[in-house]
PDB file of C-alpha atoms in Angstrom:
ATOM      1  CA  UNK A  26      25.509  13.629  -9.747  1.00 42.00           C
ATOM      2  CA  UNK A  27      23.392  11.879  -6.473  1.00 43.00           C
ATOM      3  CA  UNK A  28      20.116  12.892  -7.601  1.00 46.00           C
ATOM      4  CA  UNK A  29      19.497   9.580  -9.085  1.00 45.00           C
ATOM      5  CA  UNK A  30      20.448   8.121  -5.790  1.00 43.00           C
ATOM      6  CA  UNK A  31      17.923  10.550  -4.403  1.00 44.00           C
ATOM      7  CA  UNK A  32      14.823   9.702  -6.266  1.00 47.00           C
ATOM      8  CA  UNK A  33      11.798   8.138  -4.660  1.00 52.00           C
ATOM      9  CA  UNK A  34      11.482   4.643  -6.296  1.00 52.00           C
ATOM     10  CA  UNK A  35       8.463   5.529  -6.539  1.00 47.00           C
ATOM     11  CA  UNK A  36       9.489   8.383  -8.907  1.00 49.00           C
ATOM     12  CA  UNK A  37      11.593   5.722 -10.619  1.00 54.00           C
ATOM     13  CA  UNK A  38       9.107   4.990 -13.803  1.00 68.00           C
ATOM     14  CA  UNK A  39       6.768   7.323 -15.392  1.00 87.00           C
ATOM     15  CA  UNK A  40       2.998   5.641 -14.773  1.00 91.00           C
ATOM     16  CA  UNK A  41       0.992   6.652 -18.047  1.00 96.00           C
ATOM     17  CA  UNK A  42      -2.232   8.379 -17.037  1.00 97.00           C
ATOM     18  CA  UNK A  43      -5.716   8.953 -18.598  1.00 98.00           C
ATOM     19  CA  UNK A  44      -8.817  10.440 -17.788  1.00 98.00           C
ATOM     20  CA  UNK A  45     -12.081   8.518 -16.991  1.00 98.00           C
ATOM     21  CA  UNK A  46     -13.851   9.573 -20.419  1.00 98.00           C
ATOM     22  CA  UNK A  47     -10.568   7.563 -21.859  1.00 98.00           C
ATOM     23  CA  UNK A  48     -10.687   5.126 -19.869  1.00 98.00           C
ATOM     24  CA  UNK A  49     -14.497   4.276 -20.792  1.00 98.00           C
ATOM     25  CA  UNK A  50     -14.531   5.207 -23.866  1.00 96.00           C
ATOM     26  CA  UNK A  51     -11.143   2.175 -23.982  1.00 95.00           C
ATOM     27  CA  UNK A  52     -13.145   0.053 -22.422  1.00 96.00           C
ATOM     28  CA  UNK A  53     -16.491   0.687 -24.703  1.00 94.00           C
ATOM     29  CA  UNK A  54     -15.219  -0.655 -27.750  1.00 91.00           C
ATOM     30  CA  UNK A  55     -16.242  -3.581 -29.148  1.00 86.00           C
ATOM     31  CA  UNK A  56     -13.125  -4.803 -29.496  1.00 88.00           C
ATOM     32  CA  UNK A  57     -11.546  -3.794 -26.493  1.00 89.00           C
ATOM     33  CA  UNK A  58      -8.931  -6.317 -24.599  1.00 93.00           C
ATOM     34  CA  UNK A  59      -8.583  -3.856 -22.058  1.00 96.00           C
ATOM     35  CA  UNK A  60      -9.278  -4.609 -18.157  1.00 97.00           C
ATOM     36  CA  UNK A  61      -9.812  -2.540 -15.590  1.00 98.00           C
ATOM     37  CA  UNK A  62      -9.285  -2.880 -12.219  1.00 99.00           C
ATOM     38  CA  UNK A  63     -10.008  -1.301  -8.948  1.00 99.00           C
ATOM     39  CA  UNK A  64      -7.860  -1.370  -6.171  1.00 99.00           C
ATOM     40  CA  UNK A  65      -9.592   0.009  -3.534  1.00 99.00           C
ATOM     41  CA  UNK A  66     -10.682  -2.052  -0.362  1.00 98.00           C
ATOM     42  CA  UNK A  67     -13.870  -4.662  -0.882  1.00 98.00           C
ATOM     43  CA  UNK A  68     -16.305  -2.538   0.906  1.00 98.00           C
ATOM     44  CA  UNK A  69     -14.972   0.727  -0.798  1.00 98.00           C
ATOM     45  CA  UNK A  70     -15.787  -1.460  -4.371  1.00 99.00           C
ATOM     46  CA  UNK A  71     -19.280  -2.409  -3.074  1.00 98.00           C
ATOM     47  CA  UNK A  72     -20.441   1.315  -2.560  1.00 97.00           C
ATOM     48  CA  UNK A  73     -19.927   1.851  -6.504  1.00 97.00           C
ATOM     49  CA  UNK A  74     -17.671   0.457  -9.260  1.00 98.00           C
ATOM     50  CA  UNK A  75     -17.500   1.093 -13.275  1.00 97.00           C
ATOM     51  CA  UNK A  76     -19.384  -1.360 -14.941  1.00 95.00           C
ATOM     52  CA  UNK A  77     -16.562  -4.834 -15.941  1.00 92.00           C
ATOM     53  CA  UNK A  78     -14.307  -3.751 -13.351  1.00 97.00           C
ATOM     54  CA  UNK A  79     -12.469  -6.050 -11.174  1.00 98.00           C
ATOM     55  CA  UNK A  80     -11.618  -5.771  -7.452  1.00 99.00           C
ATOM     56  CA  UNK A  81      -8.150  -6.286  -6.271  1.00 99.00           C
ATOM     57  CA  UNK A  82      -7.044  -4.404  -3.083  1.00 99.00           C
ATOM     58  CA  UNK A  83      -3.842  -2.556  -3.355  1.00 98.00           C
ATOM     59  CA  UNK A  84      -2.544  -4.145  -0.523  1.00 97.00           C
ATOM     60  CA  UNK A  85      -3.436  -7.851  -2.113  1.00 98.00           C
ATOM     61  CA  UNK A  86      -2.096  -6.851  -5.639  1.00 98.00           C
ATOM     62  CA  UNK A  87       1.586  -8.090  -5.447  1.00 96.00           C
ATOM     63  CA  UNK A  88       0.435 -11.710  -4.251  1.00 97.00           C
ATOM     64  CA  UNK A  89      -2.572 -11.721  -6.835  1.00 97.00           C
ATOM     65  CA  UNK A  90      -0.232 -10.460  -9.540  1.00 97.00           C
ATOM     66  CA  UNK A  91      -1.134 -14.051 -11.330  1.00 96.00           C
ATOM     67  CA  UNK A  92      -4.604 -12.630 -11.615  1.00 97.00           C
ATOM     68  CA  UNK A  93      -3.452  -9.677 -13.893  1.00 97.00           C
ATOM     69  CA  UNK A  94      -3.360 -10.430 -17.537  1.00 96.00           C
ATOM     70  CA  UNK A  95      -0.316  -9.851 -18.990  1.00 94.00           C
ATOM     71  CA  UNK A  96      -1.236  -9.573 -22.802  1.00 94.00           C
ATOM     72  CA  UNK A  97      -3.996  -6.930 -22.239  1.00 95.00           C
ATOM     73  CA  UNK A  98      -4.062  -3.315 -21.464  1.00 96.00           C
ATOM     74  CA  UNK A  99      -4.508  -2.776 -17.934  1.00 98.00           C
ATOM     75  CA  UNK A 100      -6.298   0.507 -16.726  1.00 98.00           C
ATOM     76  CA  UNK A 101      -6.061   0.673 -12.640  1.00 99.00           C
ATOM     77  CA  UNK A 102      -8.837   2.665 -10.679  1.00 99.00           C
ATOM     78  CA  UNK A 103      -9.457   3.577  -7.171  1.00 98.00           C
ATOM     79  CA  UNK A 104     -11.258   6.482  -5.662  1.00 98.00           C
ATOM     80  CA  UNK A 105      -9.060   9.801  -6.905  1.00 97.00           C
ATOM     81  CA  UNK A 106      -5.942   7.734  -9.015  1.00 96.00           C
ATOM     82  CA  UNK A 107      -3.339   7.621  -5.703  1.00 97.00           C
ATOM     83  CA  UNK A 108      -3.782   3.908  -5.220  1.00 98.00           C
ATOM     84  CA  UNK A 109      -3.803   3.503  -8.774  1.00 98.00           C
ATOM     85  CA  UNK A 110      -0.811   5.334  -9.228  1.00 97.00           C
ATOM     86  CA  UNK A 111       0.933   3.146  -6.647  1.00 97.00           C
ATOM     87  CA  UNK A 112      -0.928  -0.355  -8.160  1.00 98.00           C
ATOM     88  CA  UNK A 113       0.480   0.821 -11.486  1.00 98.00           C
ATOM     89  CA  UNK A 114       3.936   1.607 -10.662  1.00 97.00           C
ATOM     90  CA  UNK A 115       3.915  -1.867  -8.438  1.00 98.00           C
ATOM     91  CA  UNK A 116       2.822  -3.803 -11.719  1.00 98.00           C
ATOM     92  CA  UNK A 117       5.560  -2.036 -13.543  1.00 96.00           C
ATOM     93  CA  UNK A 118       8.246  -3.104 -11.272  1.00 96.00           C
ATOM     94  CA  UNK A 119       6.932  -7.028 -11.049  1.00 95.00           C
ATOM     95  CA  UNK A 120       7.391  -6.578 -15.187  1.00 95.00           C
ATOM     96  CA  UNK A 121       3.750  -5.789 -16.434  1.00 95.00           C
ATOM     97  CA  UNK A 122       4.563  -3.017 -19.269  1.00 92.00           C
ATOM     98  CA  UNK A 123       0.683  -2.175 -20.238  1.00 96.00           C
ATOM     99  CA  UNK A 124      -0.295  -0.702 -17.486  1.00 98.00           C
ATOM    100  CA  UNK A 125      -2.520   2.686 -17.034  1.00 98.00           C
ATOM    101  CA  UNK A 126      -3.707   4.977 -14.651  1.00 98.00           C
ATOM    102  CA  UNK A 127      -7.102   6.198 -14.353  1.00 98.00           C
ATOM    103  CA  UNK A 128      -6.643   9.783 -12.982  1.00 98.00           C
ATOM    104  CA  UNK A 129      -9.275  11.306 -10.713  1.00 98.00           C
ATOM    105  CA  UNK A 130     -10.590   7.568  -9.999  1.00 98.00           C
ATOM    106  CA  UNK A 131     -14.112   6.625  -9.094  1.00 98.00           C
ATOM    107  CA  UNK A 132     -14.819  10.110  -7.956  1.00 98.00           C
ATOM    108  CA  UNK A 133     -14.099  11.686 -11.164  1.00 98.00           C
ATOM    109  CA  UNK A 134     -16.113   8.821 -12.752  1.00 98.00           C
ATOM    110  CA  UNK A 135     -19.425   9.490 -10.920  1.00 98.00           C
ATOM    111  CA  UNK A 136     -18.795  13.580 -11.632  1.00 98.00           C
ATOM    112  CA  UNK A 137     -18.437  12.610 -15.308  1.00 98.00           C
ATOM    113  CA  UNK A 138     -21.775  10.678 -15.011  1.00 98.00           C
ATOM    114  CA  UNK A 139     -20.051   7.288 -16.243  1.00 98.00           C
ATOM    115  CA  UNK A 140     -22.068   4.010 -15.154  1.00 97.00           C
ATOM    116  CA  UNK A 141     -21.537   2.911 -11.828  1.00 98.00           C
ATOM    117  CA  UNK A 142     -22.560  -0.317 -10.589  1.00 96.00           C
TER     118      UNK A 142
END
C-alpha cells in the first residue's frame, strides 16, 4: 500500500536506454533529427566526445533546458550512462517525452571504437 510513497523519484519514470552502437548508428542516418548530448563537465567533454555532440553539464541542464529541442529525439551521454540517466529522468520531469539514454557512455563508446573527437 506505501510503496508508492516509498519510491525514489528518481525511480518514478522508466528512462529508455540504448547502447552506443544504437545510439550511432541513430545518429548516422541521413535523415536523422536526433541530438545528442553530453552532460559531463567542460573539461571532461574536451578529453573526447562523439562526433555532433553537444555539451551541457548536468548540473547546468535544468536552467539550459531552452537549449534542448523539444521536437527531436534526444540521446544523453556522459562517461558510463549515470549522469545520463539522471539528465534524462530530469528532462522527463520538466516535460521533454523523447528522451534516451546512452548506456555505458563515452567509455563504452571508445571500447566500441566509435569516433571520438
Amino acid at each position: 500500500m506505501f510503496g508508492r510513497f516509498l519510491r525514489r523519484p528518481e525511480e518514478a519514470q522508466a528512462v529508455a536506454t540504448i547502447d552506443v552502437r544504437q545510439a550511432w548508428e541513430r545518429l548516422s542516418r541521413a535523415d536523422s533529427e536526433a541530438v545528442l548530448i553530453d552532460v559531463r563537465e567542460p573539461w571532461e567533454y574536451r578529453s573526447g566526445h562523439a562526433p555532433r555532440a553537444v555539451n551541457i553539464p548536468l548540473g547546468q541542464l535544468a536552467t539550459r533546458v531552452d537549449e534542448v529541442p523539444r521536437d527531436r529525439e534526444v540521446l544523453l551521454i556522459c562517461l558510463s550512462g549515470h549522469r545520463s540517466a539522471q539528465a534524462a529522468r530530469l528532462l522527463q520531469r520538466l516535460g521533454l517525452s523523447r528522451v534516451v539514454n546512452v548506456k555505458g557512455g563515452i567509455t563504452s563508446w571508445r571500447l566500441h571504437g566509435l569516433p571520438v573527437e
